mmCIF file of C-alpha atoms in Angstrom:
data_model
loop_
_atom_site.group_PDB
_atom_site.id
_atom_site.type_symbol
_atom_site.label_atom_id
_atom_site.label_comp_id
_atom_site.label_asym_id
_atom_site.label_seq_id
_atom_site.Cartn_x
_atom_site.Cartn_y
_atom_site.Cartn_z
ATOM 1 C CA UNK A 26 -65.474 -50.028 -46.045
ATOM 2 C CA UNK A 27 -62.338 -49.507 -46.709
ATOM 3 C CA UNK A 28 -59.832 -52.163 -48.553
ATOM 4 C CA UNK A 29 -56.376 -53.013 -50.157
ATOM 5 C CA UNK A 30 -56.187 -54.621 -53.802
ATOM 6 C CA UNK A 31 -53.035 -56.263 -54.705
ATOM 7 C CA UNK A 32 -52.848 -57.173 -58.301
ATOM 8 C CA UNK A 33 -54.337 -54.597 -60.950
ATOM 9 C CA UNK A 34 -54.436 -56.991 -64.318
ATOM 10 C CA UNK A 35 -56.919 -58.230 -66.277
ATOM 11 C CA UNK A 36 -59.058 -59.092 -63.282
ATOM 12 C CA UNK A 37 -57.826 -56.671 -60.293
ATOM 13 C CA UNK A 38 -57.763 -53.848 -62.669
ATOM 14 C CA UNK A 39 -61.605 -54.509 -63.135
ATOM 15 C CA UNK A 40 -62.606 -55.331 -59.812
ATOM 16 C CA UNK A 41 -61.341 -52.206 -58.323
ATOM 17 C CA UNK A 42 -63.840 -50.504 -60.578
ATOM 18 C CA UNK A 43 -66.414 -52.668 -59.549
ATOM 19 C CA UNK A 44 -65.696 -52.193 -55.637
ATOM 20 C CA UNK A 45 -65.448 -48.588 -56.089
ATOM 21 C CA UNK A 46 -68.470 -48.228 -58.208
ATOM 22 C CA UNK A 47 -70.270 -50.016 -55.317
ATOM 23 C CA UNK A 48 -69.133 -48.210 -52.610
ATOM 24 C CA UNK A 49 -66.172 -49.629 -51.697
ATOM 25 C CA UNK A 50 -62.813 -47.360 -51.069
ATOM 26 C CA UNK A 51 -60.192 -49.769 -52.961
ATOM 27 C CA UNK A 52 -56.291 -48.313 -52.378
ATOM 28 C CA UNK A 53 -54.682 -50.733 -55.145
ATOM 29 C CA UNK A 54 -51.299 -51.989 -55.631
ATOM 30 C CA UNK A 55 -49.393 -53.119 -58.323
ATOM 31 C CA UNK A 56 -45.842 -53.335 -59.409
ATOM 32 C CA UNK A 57 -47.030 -51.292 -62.439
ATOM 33 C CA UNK A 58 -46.693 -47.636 -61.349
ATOM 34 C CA UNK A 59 -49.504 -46.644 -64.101
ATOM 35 C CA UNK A 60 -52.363 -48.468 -62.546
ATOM 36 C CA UNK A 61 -50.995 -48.378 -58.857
ATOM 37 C CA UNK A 62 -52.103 -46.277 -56.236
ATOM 38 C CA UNK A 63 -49.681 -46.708 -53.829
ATOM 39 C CA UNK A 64 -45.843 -47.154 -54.913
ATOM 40 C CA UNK A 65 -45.569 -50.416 -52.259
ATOM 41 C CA UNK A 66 -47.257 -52.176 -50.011
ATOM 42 C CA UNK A 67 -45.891 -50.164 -46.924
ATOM 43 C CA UNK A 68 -47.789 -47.906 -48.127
ATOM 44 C CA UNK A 69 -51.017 -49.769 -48.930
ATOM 45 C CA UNK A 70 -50.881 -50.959 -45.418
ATOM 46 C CA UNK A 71 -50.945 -47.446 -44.036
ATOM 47 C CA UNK A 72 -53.513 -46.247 -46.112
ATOM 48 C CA UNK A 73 -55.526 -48.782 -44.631
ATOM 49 C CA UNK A 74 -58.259 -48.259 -41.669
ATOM 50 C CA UNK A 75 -57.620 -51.088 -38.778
ATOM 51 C CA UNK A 76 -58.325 -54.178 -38.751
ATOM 52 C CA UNK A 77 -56.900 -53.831 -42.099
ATOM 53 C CA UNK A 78 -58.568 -56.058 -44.983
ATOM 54 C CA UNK A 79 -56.513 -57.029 -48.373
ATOM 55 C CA UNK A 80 -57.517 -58.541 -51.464
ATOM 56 C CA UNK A 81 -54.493 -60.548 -53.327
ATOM 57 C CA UNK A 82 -55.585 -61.238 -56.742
ATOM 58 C CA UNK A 83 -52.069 -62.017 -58.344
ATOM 59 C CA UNK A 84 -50.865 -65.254 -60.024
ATOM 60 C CA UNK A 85 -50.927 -68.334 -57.996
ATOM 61 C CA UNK A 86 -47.813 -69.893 -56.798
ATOM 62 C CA UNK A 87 -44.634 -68.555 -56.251
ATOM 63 C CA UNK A 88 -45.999 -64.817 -56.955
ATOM 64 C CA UNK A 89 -48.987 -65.210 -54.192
ATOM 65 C CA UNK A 90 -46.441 -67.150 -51.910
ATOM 66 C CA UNK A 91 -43.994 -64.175 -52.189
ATOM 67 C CA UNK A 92 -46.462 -61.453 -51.665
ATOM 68 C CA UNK A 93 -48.113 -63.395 -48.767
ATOM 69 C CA UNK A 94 -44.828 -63.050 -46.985
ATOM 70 C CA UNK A 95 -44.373 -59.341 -48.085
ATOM 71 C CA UNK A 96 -47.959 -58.702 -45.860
ATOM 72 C CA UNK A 97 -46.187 -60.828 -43.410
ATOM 73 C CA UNK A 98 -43.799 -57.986 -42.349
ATOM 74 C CA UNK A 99 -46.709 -54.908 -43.183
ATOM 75 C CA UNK A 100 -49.607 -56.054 -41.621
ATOM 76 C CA UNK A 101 -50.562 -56.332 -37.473
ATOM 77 C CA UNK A 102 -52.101 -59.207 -35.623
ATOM 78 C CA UNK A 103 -56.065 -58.994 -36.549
ATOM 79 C CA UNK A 104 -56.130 -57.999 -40.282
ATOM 80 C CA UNK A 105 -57.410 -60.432 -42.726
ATOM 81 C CA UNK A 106 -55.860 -61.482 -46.302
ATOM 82 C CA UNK A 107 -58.014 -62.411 -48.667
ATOM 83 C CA UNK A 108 -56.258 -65.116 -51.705
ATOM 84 C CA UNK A 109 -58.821 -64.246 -54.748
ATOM 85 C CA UNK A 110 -56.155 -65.712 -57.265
ATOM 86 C CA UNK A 111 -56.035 -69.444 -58.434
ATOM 87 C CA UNK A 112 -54.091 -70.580 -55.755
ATOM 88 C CA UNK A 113 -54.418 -74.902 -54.780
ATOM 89 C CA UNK A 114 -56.542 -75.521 -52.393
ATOM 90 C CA UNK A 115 -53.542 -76.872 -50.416
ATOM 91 C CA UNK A 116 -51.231 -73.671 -50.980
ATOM 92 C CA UNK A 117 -54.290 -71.794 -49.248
ATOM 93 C CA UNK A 118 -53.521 -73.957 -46.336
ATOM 94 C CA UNK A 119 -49.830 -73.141 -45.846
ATOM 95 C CA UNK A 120 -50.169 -69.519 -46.471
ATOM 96 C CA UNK A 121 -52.906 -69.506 -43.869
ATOM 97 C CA UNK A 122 -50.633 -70.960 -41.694
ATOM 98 C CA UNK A 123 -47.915 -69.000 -42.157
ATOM 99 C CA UNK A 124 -49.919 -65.565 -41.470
ATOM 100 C CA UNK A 125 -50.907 -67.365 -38.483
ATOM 101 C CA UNK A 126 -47.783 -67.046 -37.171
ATOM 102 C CA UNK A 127 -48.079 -63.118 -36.813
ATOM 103 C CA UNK A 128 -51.855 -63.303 -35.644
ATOM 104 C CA UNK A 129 -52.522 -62.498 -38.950
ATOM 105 C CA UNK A 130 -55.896 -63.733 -40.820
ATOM 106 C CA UNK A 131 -56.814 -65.833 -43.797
ATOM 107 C CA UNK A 132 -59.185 -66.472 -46.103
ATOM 108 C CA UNK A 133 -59.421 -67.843 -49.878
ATOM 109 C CA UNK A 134 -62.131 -67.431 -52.521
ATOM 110 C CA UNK A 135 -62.450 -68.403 -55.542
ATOM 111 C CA UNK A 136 -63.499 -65.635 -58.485
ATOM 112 C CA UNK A 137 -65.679 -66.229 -61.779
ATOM 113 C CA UNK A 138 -66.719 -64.108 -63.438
ATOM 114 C CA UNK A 139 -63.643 -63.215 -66.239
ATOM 115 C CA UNK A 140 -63.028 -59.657 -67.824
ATOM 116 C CA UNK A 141 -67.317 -59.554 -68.299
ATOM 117 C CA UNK A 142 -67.218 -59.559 -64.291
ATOM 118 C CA UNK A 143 -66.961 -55.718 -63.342
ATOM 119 C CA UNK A 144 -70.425 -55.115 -65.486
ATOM 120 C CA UNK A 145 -72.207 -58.327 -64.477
ATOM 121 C CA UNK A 146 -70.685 -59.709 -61.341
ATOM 122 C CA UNK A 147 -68.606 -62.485 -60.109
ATOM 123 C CA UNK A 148 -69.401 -65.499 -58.925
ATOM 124 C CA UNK A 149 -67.471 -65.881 -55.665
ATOM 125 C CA UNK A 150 -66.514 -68.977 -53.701
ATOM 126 C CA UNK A 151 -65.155 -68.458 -49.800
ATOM 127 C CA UNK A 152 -63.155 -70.351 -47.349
ATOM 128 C CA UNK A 153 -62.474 -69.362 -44.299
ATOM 129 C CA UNK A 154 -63.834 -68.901 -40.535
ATOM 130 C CA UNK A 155 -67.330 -67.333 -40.535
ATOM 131 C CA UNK A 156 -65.756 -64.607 -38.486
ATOM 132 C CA UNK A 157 -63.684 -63.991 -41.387
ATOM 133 C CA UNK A 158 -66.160 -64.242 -44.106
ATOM 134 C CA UNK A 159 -69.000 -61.810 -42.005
ATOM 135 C CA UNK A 160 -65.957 -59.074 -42.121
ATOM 136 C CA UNK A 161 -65.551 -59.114 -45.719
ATOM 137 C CA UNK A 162 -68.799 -59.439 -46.880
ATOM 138 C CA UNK A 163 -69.671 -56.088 -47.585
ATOM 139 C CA UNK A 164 -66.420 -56.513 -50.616
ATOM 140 C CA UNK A 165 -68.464 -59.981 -51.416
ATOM 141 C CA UNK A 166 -71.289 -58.449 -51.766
ATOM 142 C CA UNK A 167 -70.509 -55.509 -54.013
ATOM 143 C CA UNK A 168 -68.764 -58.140 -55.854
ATOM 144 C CA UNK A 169 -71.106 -60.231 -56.633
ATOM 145 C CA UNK A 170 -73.814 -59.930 -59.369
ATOM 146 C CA UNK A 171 -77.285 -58.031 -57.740
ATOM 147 C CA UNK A 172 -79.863 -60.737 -56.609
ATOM 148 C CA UNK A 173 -79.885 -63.399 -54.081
ATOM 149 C CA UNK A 174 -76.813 -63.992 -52.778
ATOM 150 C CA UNK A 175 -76.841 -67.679 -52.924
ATOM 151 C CA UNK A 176 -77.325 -67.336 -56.399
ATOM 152 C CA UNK A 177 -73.738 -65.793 -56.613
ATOM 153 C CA UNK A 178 -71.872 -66.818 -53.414
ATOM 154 C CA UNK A 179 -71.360 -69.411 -51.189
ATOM 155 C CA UNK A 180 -69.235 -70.186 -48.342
ATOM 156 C CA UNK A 181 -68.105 -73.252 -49.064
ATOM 157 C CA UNK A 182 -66.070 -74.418 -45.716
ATOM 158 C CA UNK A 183 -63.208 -73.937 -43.995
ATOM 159 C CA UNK A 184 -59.526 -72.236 -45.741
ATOM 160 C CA UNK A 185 -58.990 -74.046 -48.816
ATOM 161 C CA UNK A 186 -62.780 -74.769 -49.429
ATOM 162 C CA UNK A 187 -63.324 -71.874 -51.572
ATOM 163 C CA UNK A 188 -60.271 -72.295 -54.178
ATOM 164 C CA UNK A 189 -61.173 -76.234 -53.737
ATOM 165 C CA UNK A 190 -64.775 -75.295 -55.020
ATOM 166 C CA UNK A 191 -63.276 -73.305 -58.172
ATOM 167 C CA UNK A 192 -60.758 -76.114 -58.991
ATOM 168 C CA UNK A 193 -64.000 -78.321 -59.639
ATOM 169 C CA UNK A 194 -66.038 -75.445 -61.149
ATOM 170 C CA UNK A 195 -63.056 -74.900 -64.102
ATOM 171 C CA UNK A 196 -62.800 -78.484 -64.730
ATOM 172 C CA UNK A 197 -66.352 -78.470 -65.133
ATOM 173 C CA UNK A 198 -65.737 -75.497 -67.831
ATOM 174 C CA UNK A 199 -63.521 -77.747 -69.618
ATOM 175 C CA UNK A 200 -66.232 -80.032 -70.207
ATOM 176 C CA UNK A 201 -68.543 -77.684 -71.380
ATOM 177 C CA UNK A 202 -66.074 -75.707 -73.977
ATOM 178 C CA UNK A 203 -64.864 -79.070 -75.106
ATOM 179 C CA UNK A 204 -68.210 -80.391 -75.761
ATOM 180 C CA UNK A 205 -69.570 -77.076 -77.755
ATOM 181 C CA UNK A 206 -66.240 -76.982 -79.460
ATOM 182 C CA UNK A 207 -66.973 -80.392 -80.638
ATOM 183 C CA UNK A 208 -70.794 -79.228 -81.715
ATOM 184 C CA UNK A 209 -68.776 -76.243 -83.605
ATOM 185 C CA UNK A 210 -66.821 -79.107 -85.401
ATOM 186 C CA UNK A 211 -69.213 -81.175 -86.409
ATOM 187 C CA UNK A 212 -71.362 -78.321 -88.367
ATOM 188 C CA UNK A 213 -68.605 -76.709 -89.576
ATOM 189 C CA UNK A 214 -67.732 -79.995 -90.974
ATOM 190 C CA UNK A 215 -70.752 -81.359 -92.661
ATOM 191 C CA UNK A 216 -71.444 -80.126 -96.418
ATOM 192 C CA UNK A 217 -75.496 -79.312 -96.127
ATOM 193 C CA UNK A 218 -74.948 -77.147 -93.142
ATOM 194 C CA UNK A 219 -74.648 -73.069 -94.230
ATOM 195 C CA UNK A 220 -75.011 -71.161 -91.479
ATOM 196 C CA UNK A 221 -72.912 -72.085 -88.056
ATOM 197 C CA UNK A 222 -73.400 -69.087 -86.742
ATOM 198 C CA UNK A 223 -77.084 -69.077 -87.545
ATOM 199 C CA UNK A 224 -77.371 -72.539 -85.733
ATOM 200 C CA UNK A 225 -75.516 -71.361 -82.960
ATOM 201 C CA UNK A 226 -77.442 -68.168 -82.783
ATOM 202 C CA UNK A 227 -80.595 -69.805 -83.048
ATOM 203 C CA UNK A 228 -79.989 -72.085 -80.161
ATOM 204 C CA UNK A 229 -79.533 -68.910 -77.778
ATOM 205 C CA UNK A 230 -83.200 -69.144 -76.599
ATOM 206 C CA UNK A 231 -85.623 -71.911 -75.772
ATOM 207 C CA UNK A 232 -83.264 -74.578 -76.392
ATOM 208 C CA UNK A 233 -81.998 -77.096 -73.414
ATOM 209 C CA UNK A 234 -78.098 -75.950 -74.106
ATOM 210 C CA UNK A 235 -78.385 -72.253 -74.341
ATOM 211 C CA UNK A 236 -75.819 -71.098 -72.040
ATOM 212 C CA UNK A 237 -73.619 -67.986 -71.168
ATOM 213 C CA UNK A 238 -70.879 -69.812 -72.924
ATOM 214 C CA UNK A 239 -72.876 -70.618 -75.629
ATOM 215 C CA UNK A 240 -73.410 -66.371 -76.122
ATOM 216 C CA UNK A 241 -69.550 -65.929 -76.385
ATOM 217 C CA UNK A 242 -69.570 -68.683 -79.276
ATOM 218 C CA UNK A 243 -72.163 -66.229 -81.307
ATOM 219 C CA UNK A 244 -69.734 -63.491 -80.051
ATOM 220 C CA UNK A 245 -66.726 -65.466 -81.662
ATOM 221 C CA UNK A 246 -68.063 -66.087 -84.732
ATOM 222 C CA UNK A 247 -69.455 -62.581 -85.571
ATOM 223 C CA UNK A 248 -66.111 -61.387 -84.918
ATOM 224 C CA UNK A 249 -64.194 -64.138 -87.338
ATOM 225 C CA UNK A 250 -67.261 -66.416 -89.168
ATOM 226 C CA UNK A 251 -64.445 -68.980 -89.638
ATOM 227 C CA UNK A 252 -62.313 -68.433 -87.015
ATOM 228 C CA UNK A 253 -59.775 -67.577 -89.835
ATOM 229 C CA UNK A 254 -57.831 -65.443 -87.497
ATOM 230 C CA UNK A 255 -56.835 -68.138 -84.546
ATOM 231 C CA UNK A 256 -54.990 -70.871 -84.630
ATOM 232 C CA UNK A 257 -56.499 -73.872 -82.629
ATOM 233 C CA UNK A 258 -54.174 -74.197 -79.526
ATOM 234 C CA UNK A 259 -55.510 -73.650 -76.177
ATOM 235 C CA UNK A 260 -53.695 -73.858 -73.001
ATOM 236 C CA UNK A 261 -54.653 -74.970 -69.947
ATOM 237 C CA UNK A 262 -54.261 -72.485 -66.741
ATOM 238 C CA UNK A 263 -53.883 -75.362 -64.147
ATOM 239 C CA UNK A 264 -57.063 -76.136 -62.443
ATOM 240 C CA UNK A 265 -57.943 -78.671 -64.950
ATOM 241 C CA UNK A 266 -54.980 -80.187 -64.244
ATOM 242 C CA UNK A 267 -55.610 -80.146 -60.742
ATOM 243 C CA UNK A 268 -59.532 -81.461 -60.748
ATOM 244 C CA UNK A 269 -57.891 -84.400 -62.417
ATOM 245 C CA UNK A 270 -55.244 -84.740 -60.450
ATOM 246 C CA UNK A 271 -58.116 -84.781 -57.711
ATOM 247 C CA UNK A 272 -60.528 -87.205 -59.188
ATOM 248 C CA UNK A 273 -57.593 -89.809 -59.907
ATOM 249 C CA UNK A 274 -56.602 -89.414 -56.153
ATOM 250 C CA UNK A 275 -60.066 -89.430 -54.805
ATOM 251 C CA UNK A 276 -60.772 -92.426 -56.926
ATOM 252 C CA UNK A 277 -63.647 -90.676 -58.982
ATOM 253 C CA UNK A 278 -64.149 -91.208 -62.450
ATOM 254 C CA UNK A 279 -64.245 -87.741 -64.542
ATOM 255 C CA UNK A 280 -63.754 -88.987 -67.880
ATOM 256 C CA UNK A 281 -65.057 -85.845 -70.014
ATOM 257 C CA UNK A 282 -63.244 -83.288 -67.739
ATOM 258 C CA UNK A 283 -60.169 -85.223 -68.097
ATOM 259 C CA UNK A 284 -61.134 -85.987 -71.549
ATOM 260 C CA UNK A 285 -61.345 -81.927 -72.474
ATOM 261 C CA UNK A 286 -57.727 -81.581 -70.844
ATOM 262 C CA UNK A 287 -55.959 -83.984 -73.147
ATOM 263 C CA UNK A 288 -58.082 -82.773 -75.676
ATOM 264 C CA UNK A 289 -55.762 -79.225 -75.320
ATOM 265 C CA UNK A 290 -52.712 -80.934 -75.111
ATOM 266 C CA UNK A 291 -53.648 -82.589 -78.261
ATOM 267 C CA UNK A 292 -54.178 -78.778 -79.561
ATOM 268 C CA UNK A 293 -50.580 -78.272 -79.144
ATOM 269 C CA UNK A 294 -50.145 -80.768 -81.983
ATOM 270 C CA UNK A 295 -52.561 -79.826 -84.428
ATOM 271 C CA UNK A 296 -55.054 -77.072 -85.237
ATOM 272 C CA UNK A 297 -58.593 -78.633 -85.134
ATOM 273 C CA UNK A 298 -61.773 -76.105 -86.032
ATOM 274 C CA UNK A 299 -63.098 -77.476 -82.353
ATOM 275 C CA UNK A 300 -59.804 -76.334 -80.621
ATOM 276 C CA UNK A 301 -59.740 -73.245 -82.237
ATOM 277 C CA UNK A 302 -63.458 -72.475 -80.829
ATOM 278 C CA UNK A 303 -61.905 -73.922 -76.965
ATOM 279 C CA UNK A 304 -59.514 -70.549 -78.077
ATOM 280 C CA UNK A 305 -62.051 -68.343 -78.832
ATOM 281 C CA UNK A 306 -64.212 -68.983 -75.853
ATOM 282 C CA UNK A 307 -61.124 -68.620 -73.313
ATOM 283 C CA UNK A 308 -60.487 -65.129 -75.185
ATOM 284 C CA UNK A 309 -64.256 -64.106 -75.073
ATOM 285 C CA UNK A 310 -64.957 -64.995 -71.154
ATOM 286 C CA UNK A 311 -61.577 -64.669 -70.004
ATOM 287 C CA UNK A 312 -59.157 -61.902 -72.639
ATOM 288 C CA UNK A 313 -57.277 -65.126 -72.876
ATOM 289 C CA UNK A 314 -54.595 -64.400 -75.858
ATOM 290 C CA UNK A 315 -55.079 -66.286 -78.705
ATOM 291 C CA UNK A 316 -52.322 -67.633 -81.455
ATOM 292 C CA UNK A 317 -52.659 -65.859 -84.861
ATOM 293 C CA UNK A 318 -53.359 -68.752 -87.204
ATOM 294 C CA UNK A 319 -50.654 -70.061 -89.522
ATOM 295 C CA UNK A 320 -51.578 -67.377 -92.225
ATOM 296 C CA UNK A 321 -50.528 -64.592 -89.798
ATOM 297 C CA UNK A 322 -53.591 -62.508 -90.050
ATOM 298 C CA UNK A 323 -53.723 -60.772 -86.950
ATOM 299 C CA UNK A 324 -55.679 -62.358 -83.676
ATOM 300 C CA UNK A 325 -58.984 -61.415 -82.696
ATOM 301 C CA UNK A 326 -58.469 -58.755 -79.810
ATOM 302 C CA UNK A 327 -59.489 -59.410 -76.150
ATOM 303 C CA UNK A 328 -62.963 -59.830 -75.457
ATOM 304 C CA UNK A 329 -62.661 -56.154 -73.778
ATOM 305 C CA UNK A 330 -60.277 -53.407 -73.816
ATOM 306 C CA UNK A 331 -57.756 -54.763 -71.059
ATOM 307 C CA UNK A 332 -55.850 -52.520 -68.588
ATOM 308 C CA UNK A 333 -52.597 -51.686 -69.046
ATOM 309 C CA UNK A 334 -50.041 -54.271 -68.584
ATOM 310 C CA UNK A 335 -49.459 -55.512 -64.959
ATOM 311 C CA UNK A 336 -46.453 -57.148 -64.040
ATOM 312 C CA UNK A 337 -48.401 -58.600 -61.013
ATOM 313 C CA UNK A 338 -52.142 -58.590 -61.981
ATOM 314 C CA UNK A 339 -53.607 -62.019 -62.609
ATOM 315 C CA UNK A 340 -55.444 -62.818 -65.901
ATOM 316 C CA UNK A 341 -59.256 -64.198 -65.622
ATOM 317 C CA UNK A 342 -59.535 -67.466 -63.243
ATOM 318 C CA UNK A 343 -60.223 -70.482 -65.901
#
């Protein structure tokens, strides 16, 4: 199979390497002539076997809204678009509607996975028609992490579903970083306790909180014990916001998801040990930058070595 990639930052840039280590021709696209393959997306579109299939893995909003009308006038009644980014759920919508207009398909999914994602896999999210999904799952499925696939996808419902499913998903990360964050603080904190990173270590096997997450705190620390290096501000990428936006519209109660969002606006204020490790998580999972603490010792680097700069390429989906 044969695909286009819009978007080659800190997550395109990967997943190209991931699709083409799996079998997967990827002709990629981004403004950046240094990771591009093609110089524009006239070109993409003839590289590209019929019915054409493109990945858009750029930053949501105006950028996806712009380059969905770009494949507007490059694309032919039949091909399918793909909306990896963060887009809403309800931007997914409109954008399907307005390919629609050319005979022109649409589908959204939502990516986990972070810079770690082209060696283990991403989790992956779709909405769409089945139709849809069965033609791109041979690009889902050298996506994904090896296994069962309903370990690692799902097709979640119709267009909007997907990117609806990884709205909840990062609000449910918030929780989790907030609440480990606030396990960091509390040791940290407390006189008789030595050895955070030894507690945190130790709780990496056998215990009911051992976690993925939880190995990128050990990671943190062995990289800066104090987390000397970072100050504690962490920003929020939007879909925290959104879940909840969500649960106050649906009339659901979310009070620690909501709780862990104000807790990073109150990072913007002051620079708590437990914000600090929020920080250091979104860096390990996600190449996140970090702010150099007050002392201006220089930041712990990204989690990986990133790819070179991309004006369009979108950073990790949290």
């Amino acid at each position: 199979m044969h695909i286009g990639l819009i978007g080659l930052g800190k997550m395109g840039f990967h997943m190209r390497e991931r699709l083409r280590r799996n079998g997967i021709d990827v002709t990629g696209f981004d403004r950046n002539p240094v990771t591009s393959d093609v110089m524009s997306l006239t070109e993409l579109a003839a590289d590209l076997p019929s019915p054409r299939v493109v990945w858009v893995m750029v930053p949501s909003g105006d950028v996806t809204d712009a380059v969905i009308s770009e494949l507007t006038e490059v694309l032919s009644r039949g091909d399918l678009v793909i909306d990896g980014g963060n887009s809403r759920y309800d931007a997914d919508i409109r954008n399907a509607e307005k390919l629609a207009l050319k005979g022109i398909r649409f589908m959204d999914c939502g990516v986990s996975g972070g810079v770690w994602g082209q060696e283990n896999g991403y989790g992956l999210m779709a909405g769409g028609a089945d139709e849809d999904v069965a033609l791109a799952m041979p690009v889902l499925d050298a996506l994904r992490p090896e296994g069962d696939r309903e370990r690692s996808f799902v097709h979640a419902g119709g267009v909007g579903a997907g990117h609806y499913a990884k709205m909840i998903h990062n609000g449910i990360e918030y929780g989790l970083m907030q609440a480990y964050a606030e396990g960091y603080e509390l040791l940290s904190g407390k006189d008789i306790i030595t050895n955070v990173p030894g507690i945190m270590r130790a709780w990496q096997d056998g215990t009911v909180i051992r976690s993925w997450l939880l190995d990128l705190m050990v990671n943190a620390l062995d990289e800066d014990p104090e987390l000397s290096r970072i100050a504690g501000y962490a920003e929020d990428s939007g879909e925290g916001r959104w879940t909840v936006q969500e649960a106050v519209a649906s009339g659901i109660p979310a009070p620690v998801i909501t709780a862990a969002l104000y807790a990073r606006f109150v990072s913007r204020q002051d620079d708590s040990p437990a914000m600090k490790m929020v920080a250091a998580l979104r860096n390990q999972f996600g190449g996140h930058d970090v702010r150099p603490a007050a002392s201006g010792v220089p930041p712990v680097p990204a989690a990986t070595a990133a790819p070179p700069a991309a004006v369009d390429g979108t950073g990790s989906p949290e």
